[in-house]
mmCIF file of C-alpha atoms in Angstrom:
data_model
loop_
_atom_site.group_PDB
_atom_site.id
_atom_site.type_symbol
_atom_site.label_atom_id
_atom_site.label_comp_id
_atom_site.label_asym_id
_atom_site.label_seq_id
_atom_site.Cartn_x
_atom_site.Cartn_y
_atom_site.Cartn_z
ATOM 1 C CA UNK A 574 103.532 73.563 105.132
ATOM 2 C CA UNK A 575 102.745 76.398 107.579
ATOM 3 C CA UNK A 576 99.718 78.606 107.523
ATOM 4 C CA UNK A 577 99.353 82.400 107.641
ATOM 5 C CA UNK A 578 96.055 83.786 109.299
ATOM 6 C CA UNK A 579 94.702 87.031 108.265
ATOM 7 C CA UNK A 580 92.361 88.730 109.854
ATOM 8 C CA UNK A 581 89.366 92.163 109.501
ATOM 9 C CA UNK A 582 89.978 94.456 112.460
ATOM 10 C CA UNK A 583 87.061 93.008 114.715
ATOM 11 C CA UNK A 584 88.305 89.404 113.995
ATOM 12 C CA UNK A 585 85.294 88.030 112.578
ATOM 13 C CA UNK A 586 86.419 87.686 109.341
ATOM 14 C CA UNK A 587 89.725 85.151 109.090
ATOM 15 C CA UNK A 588 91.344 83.858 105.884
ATOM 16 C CA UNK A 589 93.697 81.021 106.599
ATOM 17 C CA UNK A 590 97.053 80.816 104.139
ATOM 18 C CA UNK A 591 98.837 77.656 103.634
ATOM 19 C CA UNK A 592 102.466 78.029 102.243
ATOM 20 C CA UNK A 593 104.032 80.706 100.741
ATOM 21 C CA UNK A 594 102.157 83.407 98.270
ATOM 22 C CA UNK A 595 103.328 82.803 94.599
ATOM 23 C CA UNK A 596 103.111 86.963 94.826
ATOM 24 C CA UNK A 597 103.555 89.587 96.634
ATOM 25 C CA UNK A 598 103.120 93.002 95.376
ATOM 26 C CA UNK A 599 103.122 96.862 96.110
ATOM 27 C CA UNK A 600 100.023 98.499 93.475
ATOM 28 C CA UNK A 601 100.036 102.499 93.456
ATOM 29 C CA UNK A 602 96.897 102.239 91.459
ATOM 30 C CA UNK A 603 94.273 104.740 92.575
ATOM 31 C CA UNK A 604 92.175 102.583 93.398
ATOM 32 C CA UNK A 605 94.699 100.599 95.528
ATOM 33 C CA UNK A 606 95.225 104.067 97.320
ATOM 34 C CA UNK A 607 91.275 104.413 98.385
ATOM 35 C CA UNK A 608 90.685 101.126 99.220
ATOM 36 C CA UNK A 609 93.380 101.593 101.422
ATOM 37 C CA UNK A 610 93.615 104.681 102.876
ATOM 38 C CA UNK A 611 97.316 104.994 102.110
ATOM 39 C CA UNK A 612 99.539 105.971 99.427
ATOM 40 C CA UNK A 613 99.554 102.313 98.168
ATOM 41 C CA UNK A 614 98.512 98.966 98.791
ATOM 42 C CA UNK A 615 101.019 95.677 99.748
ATOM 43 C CA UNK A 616 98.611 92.396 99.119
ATOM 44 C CA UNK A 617 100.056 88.474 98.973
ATOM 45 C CA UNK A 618 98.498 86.077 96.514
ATOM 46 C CA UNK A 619 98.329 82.489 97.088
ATOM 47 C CA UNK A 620 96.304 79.847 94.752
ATOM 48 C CA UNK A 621 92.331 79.630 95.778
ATOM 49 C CA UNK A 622 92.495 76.160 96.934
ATOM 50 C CA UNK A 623 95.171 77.285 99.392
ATOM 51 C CA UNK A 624 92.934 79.757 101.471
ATOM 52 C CA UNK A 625 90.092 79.090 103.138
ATOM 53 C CA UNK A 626 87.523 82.404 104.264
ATOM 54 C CA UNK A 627 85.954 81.824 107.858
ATOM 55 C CA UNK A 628 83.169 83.822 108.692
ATOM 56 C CA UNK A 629 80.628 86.464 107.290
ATOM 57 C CA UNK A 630 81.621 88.999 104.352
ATOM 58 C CA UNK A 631 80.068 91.073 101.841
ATOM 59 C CA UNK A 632 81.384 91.272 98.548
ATOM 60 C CA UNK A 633 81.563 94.527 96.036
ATOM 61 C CA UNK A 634 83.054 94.418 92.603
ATOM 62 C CA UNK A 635 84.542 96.888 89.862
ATOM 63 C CA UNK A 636 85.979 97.283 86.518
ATOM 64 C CA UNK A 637 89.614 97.781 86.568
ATOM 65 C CA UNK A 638 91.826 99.635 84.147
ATOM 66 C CA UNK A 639 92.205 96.585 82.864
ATOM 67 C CA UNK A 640 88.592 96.165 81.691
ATOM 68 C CA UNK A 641 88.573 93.248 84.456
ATOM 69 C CA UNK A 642 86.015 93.052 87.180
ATOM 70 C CA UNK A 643 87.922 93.039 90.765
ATOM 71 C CA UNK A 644 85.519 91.478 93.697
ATOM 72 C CA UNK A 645 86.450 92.501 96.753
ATOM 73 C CA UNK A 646 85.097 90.664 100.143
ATOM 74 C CA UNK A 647 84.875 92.745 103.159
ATOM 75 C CA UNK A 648 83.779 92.251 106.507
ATOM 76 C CA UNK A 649 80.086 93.771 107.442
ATOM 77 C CA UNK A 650 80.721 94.631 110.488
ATOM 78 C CA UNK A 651 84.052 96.604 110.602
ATOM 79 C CA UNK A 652 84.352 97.428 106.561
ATOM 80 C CA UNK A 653 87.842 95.726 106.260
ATOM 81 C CA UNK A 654 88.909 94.272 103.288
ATOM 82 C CA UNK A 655 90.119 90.679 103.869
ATOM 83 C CA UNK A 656 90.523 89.048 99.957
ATOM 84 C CA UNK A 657 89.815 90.267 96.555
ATOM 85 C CA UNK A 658 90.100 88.230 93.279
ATOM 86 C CA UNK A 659 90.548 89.884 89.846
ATOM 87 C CA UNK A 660 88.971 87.876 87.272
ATOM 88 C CA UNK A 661 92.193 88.970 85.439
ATOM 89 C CA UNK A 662 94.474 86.805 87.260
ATOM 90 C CA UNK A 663 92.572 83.308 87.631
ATOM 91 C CA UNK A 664 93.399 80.910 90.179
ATOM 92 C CA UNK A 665 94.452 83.176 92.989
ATOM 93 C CA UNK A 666 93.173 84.913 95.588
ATOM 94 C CA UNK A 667 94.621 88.411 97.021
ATOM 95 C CA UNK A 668 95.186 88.595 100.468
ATOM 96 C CA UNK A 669 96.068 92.692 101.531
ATOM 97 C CA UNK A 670 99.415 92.338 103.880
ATOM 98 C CA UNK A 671 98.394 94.465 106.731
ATOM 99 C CA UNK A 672 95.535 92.221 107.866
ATOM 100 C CA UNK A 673 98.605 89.404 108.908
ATOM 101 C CA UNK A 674 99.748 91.609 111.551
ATOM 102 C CA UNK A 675 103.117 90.384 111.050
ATOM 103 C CA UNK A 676 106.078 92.784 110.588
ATOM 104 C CA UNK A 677 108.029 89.676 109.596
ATOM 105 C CA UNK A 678 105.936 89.171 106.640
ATOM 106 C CA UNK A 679 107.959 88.559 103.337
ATOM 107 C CA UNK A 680 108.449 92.276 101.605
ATOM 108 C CA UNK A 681 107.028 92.571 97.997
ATOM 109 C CA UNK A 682 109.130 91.987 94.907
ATOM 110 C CA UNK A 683 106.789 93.979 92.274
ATOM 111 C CA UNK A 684 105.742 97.320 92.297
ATOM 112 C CA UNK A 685 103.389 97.950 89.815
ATOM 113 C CA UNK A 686 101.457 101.315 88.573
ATOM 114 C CA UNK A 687 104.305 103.502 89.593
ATOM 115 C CA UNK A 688 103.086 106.221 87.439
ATOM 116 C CA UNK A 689 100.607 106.657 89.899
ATOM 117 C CA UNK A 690 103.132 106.332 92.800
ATOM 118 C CA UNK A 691 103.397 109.291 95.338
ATOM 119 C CA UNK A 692 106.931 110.907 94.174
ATOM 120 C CA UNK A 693 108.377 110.473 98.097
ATOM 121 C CA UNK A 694 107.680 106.733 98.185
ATOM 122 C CA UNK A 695 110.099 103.977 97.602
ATOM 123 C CA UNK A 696 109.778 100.224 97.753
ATOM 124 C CA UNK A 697 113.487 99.091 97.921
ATOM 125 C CA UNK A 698 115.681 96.121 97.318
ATOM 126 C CA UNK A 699 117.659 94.491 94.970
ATOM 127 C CA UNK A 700 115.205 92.480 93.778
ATOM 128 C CA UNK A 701 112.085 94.664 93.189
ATOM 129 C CA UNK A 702 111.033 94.779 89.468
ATOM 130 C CA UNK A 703 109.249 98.232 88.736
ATOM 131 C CA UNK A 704 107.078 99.187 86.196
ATOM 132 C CA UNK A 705 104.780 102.708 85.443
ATOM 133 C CA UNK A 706 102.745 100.292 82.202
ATOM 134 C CA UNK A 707 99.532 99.315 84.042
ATOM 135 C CA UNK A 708 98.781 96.555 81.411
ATOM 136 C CA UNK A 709 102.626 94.367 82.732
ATOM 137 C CA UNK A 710 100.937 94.542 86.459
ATOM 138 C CA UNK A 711 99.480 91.373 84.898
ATOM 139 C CA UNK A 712 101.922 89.981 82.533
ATOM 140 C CA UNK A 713 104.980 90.856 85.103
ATOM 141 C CA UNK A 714 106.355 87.552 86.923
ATOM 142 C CA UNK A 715 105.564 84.080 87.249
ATOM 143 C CA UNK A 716 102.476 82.771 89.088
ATOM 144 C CA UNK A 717 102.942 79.346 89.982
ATOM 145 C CA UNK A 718 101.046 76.995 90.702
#
């Protein structure tokens, strides 16, 4: 089974991967857009028992739309966010794409809060389900375990 390693931007904080996400997903929330920096956010999620945090981290939590509480664990040293779980999707752990470094990484196949979405972005292929209703960004797909 191979391993993905993520990483903060001063490489203090890693979170090691093993296999393949059961998710991967574009989120125009707001929020997603802040935490970010960007227009939107791409994050992977694999099962908790199948990623393992090395190193320090600080952790911040808030309420979703959802009425869930998001925690989000970031490094203290260079601010980036390496994981976040949302106590509305138990089991998994979120894992934001960028922090892979790889530009071979697996593209997303949801895009969820798209009534929030900038008007000049796109995420494309075939196999991309959509949706503008916040509340299906956690009823949309299968997570398996």
């Amino acid at each position: 089974m191979a391993t993905r390693t993520a990483t903060c931007r001063c490489g203090q904080l890693r979170a090691e991967c093993e296999g393949d996400p059961v998710r991967i997903s574009a989120c125009h929330c707001l929020e997603c857009q802040k935490r970010t920096g960007s227009v939107f956010a791409v994050q992977a999620r694999w099962p908790d028992d199948r990623v393992l945090l090395a190193g320090d981290y600080s952790e911040w939590q808030r309420e979703c739309d959802s009425e869930h509480v998001a925690t989000y664990r970031f490094c203290p040293k260079c601010g980036s966010t390496l994981a976040f779980v949302i106590e509305g999707w138990p089991g998994v752990i979120a894992i934001p794409v960028g922090a892979f470094a790889d530009p071979e990484f697996p593209s997303p196949r949801f895009s969820v809060y798209e009534h929030r979405k900038h008007a000049w972005v796109t995420v494309p292929g075939d196999n991309v389900e959509h949706s503008s209703d916040p509340s299906i960004a956690f009823t949309q797909g299968e997570l398996r375990k």
